[in-house]
PDB file of N, CA and C in Angstrom:
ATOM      1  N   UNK A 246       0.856  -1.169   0.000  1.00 77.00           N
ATOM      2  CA  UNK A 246       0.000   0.000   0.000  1.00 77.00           C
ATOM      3  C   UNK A 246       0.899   1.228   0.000  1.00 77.00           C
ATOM      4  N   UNK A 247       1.083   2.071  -0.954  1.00 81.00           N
ATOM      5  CA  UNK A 247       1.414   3.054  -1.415  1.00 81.00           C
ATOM      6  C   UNK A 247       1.310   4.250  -0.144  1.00 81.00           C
ATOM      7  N   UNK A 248       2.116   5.276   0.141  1.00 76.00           N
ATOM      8  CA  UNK A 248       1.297   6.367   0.601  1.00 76.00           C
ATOM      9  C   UNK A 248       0.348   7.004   0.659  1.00 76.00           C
ATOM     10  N   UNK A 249      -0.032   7.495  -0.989  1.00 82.00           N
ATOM     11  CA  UNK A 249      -1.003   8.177  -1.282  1.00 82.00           C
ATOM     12  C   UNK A 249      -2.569   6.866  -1.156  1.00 82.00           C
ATOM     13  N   UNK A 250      -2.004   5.807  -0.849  1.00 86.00           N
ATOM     14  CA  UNK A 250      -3.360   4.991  -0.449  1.00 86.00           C
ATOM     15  C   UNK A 250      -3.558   5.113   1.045  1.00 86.00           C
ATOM     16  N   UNK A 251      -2.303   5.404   1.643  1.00 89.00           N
ATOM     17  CA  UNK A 251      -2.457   5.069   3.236  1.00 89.00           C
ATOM     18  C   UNK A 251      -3.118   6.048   3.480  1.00 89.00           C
ATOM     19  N   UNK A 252      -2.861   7.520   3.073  1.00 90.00           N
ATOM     20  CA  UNK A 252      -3.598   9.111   2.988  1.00 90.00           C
ATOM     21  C   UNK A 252      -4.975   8.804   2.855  1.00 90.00           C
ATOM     22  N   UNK A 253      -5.183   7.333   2.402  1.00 95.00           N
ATOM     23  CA  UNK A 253      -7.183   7.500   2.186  1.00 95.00           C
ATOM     24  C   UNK A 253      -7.784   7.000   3.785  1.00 95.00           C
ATOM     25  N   UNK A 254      -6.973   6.315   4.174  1.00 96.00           N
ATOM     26  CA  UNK A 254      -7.143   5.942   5.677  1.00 96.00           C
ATOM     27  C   UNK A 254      -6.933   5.805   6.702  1.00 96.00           C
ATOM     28  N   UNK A 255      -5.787   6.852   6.933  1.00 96.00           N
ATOM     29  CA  UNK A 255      -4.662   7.500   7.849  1.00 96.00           C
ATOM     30  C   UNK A 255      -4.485   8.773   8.121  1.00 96.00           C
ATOM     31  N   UNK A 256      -5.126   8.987   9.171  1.00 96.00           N
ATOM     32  CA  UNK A 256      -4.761  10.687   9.262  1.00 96.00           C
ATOM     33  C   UNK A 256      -4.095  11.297  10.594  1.00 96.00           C
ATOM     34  N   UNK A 257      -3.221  11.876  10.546  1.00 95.00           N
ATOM     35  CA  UNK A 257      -2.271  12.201  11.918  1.00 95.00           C
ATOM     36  C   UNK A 257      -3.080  13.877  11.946  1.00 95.00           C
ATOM     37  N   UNK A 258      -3.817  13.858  13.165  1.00 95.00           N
ATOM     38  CA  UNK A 258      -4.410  15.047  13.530  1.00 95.00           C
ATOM     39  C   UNK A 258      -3.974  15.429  15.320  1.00 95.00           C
ATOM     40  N   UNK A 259      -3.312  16.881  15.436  1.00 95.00           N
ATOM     41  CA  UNK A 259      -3.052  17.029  16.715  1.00 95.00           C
ATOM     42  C   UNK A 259      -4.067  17.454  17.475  1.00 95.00           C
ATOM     43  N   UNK A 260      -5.296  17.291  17.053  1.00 95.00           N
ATOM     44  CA  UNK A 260      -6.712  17.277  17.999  1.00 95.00           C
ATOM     45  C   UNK A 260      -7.041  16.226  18.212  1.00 95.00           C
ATOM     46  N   UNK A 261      -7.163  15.184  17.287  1.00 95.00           N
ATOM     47  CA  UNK A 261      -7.516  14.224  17.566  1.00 95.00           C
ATOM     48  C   UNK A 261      -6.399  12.643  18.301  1.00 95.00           C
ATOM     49  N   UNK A 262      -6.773  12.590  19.195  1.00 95.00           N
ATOM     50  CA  UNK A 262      -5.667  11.364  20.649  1.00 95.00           C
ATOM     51  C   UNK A 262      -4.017  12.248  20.113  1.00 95.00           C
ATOM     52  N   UNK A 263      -3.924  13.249  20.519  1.00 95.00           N
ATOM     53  CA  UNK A 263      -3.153  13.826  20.250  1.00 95.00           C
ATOM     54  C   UNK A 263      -1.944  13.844  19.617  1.00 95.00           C
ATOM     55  N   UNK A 264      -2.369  13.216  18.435  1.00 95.00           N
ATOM     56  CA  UNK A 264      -1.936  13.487  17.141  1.00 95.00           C
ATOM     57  C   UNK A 264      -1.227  12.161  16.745  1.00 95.00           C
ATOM     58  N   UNK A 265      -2.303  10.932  17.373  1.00 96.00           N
ATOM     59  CA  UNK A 265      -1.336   9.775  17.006  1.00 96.00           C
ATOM     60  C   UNK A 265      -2.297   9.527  15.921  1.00 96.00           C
ATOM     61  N   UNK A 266      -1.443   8.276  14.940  1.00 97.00           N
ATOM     62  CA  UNK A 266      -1.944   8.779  13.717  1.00 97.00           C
ATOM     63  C   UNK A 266      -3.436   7.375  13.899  1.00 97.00           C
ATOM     64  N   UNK A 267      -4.503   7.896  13.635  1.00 97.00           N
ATOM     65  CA  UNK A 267      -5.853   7.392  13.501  1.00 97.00           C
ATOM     66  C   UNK A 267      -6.312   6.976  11.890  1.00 97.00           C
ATOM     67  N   UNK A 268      -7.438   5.943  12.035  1.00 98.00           N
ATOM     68  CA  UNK A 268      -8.107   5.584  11.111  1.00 98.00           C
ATOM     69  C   UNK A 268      -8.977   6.833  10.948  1.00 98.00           C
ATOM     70  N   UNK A 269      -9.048   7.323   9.760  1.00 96.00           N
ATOM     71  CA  UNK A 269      -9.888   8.247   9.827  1.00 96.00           C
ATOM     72  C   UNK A 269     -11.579   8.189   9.471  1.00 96.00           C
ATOM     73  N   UNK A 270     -12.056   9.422  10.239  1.00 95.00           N
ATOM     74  CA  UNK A 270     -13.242   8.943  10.617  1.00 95.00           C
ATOM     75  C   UNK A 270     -13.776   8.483  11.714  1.00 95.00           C
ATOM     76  N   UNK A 271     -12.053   8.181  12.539  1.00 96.00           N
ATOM     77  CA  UNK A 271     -12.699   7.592  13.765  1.00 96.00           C
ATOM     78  C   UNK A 271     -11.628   8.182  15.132  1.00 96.00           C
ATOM     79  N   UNK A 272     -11.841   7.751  15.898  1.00 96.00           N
ATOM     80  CA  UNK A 272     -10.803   7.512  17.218  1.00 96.00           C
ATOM     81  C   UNK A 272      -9.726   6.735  17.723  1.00 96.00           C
ATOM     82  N   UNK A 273      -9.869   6.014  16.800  1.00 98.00           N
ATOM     83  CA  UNK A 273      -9.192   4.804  16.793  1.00 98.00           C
ATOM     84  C   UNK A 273      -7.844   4.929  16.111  1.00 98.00           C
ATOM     85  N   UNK A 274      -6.692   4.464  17.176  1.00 98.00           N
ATOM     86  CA  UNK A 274      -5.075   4.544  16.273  1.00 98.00           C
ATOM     87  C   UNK A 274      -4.696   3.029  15.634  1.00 98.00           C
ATOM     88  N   UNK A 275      -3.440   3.439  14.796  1.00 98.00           N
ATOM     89  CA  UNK A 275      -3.346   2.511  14.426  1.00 98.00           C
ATOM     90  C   UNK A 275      -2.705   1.884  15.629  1.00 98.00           C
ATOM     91  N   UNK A 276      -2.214   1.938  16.639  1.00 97.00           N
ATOM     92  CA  UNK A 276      -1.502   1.869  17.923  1.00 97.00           C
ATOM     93  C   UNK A 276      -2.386   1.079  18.746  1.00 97.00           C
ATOM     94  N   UNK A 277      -3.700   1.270  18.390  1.00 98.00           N
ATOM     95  CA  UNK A 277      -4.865   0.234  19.038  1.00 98.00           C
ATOM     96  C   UNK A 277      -5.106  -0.926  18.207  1.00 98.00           C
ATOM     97  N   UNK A 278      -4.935  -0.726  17.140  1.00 98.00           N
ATOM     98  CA  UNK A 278      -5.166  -2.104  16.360  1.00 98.00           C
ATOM     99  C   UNK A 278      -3.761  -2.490  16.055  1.00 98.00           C
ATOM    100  N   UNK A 279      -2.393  -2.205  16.259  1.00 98.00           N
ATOM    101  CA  UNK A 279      -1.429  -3.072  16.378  1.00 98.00           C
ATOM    102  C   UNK A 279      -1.554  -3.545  17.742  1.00 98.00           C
ATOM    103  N   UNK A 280      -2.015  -2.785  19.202  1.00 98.00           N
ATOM    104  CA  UNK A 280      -1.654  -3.341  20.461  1.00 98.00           C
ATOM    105  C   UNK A 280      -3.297  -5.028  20.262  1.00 98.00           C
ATOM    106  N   UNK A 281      -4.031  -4.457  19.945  1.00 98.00           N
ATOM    107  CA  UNK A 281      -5.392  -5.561  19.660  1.00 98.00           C
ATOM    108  C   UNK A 281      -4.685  -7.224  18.731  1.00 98.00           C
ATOM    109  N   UNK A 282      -3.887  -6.631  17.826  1.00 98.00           N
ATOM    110  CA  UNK A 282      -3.588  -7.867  16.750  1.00 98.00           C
ATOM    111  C   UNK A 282      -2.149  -8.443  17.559  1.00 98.00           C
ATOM    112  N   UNK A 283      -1.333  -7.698  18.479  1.00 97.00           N
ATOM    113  CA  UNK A 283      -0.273  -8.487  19.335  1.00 97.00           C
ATOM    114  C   UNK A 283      -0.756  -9.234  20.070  1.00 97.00           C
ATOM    115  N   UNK A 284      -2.366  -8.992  20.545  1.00 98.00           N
ATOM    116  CA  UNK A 284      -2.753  -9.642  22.137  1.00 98.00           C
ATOM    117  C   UNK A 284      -3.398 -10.791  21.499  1.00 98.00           C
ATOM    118  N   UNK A 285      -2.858 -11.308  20.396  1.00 98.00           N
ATOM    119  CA  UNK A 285      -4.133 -12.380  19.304  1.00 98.00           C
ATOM    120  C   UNK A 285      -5.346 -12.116  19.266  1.00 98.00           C
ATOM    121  N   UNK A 286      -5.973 -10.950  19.672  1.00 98.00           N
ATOM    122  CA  UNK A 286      -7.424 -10.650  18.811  1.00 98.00           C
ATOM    123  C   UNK A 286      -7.795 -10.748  17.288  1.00 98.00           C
ATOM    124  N   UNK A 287      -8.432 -11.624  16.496  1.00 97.00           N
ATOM    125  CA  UNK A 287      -8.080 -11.553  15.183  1.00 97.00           C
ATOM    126  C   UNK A 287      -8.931 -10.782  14.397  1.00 97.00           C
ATOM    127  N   UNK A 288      -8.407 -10.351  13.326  1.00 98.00           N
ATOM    128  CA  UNK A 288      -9.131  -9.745  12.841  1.00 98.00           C
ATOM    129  C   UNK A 288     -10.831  -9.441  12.516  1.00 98.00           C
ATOM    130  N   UNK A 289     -11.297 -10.372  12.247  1.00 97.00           N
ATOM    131  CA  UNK A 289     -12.834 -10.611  12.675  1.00 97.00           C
ATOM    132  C   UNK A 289     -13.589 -10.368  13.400  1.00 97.00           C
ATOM    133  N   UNK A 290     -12.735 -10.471  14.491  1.00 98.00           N
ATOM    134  CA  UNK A 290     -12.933 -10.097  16.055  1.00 98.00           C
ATOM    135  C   UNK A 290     -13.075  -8.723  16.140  1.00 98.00           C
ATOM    136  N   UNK A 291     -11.663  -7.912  15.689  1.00 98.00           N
ATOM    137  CA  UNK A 291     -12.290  -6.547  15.336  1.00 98.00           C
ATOM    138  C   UNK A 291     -13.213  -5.920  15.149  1.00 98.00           C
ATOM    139  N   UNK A 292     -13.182  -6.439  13.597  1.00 98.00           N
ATOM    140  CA  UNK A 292     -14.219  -5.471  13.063  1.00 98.00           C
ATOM    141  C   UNK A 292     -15.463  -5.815  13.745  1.00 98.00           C
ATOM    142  N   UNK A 293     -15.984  -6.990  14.718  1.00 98.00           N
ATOM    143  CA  UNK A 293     -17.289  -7.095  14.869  1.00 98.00           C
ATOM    144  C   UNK A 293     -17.165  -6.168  16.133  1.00 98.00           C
ATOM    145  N   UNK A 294     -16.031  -5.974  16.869  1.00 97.00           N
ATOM    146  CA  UNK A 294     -16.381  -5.148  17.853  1.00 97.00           C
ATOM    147  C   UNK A 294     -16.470  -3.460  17.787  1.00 97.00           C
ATOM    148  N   UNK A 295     -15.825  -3.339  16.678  1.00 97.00           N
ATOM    149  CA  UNK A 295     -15.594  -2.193  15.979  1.00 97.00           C
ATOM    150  C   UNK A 295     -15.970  -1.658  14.618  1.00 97.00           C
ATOM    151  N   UNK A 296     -17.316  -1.499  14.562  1.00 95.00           N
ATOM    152  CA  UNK A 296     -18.388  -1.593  13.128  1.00 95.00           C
ATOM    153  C   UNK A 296     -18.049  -0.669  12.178  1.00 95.00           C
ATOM    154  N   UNK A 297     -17.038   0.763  12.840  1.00 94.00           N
ATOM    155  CA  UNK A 297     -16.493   1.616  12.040  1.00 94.00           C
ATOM    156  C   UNK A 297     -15.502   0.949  11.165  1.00 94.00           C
ATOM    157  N   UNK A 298     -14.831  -0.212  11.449  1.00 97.00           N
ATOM    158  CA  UNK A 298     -13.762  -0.584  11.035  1.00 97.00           C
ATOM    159  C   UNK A 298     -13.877  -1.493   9.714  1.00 97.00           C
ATOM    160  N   UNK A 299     -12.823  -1.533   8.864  1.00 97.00           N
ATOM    161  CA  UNK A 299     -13.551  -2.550   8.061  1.00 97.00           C
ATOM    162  C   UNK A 299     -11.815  -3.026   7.534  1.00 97.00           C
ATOM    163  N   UNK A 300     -12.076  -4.113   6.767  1.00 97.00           N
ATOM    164  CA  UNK A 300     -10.919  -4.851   6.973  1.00 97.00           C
ATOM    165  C   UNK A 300      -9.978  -4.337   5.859  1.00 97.00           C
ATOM    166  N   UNK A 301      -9.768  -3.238   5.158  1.00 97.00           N
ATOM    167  CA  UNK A 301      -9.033  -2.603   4.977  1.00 97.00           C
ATOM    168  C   UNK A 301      -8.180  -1.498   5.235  1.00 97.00           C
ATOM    169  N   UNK A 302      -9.101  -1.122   6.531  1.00 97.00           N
ATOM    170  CA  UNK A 302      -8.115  -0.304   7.566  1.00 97.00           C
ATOM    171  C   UNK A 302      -7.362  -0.670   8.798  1.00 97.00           C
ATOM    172  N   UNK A 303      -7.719  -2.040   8.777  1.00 97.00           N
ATOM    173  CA  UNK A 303      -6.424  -2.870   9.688  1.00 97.00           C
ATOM    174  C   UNK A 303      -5.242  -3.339   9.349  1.00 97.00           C
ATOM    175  N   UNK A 304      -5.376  -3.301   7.587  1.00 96.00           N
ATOM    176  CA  UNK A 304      -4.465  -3.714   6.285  1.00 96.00           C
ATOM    177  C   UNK A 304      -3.592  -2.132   6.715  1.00 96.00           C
ATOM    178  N   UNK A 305      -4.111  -1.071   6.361  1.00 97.00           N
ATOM    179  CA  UNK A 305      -4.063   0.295   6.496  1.00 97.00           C
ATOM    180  C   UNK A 305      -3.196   0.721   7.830  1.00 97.00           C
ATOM    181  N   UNK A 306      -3.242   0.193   8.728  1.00 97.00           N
ATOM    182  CA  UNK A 306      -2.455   0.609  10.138  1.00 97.00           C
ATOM    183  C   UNK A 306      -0.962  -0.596  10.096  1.00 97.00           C
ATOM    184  N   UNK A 307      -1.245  -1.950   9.534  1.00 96.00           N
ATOM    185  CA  UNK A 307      -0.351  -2.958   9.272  1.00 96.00           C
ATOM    186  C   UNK A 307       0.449  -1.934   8.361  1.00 96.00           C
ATOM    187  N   UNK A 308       0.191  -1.682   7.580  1.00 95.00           N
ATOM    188  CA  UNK A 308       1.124  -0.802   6.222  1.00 95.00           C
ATOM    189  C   UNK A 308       1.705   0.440   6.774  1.00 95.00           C
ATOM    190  N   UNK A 309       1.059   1.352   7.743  1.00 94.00           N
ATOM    191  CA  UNK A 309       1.590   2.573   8.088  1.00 94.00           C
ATOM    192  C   UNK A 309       2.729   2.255   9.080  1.00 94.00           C
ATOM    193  N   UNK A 310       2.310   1.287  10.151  1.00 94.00           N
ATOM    194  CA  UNK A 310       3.772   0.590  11.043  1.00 94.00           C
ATOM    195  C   UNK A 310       4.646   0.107  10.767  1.00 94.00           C
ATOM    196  N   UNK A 311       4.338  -0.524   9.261  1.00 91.00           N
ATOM    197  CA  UNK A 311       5.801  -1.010   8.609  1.00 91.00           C
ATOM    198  C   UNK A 311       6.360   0.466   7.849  1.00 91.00           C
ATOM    199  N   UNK A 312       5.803   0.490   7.191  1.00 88.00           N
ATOM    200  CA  UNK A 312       6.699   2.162   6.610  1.00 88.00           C
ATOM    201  C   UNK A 312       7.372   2.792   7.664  1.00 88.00           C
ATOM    202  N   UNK A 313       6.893   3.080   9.088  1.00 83.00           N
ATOM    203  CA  UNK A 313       7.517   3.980   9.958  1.00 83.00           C
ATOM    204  C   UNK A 313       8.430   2.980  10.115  1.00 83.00           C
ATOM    205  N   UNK A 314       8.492   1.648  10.440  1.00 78.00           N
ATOM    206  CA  UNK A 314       9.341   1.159  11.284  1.00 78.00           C
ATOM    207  C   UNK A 314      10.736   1.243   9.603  1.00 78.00           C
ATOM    208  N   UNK A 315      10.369   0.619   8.946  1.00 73.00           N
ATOM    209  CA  UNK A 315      11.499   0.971   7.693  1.00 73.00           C
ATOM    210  C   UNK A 315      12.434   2.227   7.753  1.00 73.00           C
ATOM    211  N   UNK A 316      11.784   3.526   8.356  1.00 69.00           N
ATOM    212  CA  UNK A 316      12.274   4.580   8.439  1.00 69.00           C
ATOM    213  C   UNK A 316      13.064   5.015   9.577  1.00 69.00           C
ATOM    214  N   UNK A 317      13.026   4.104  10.642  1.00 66.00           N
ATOM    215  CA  UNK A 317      13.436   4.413  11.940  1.00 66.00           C
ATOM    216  C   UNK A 317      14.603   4.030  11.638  1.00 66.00           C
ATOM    217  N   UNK A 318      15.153   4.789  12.370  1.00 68.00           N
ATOM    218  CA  UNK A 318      16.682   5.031  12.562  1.00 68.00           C
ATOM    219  C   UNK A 318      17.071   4.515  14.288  1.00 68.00           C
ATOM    220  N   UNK A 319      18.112   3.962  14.349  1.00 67.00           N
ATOM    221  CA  UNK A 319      18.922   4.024  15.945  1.00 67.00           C
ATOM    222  C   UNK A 319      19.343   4.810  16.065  1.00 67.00           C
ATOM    223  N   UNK A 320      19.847   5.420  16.909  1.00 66.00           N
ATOM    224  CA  UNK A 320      20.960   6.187  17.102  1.00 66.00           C
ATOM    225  C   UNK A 320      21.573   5.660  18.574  1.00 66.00           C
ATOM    226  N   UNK A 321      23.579   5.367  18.329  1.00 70.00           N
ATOM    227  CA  UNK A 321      23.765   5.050  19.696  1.00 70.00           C
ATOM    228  C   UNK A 321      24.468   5.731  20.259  1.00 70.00           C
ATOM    229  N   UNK A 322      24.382   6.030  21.264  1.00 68.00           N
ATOM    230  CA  UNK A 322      25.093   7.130  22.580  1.00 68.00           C
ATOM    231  C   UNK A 322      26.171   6.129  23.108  1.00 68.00           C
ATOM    232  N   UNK A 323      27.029   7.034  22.779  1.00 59.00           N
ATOM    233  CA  UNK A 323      28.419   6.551  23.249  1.00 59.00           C
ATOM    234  C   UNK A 323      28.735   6.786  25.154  1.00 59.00           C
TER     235      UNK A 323
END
């Protein structure tokens, strides 16, 4: 998933959970549905608990955590 696709369902707003980046449309970070899919909640499970959600914006938060994490840098203190 491309950027300009993640932009259809990713939005980093500093009003909204202060400015972590959310499914948009909703309240929900992608930070909640990576901490939900570590604890083995599966996907299904989701979306039935979460009707805003639909199974391309869990694809959508999977894709935005790998891009950041690709981009992260270490840095080590000597």
């Amino acid at each position: 998933m491309g950027s300009e696709e993640l932009s259809k369902y990713i939005v980093i707003d500093k009003g909204i959970r202060f400015g972590k980046p959310c499914i948009k449309g909703t309240r929900i970070s992608v930070g909640d549905i990576l901490q939900w899919l570590s604890e083995g909640i599966s996907v299904s499970e989701i979306l039935d608990d979460y009707p805003l959600l639909k199974e391309v914006h869990v694809y959508a938060a999977l894709a935005f955590a790998a891009r950041r994490e690709e981009v992260t840098k270490i840095l080590e203190f000597a």
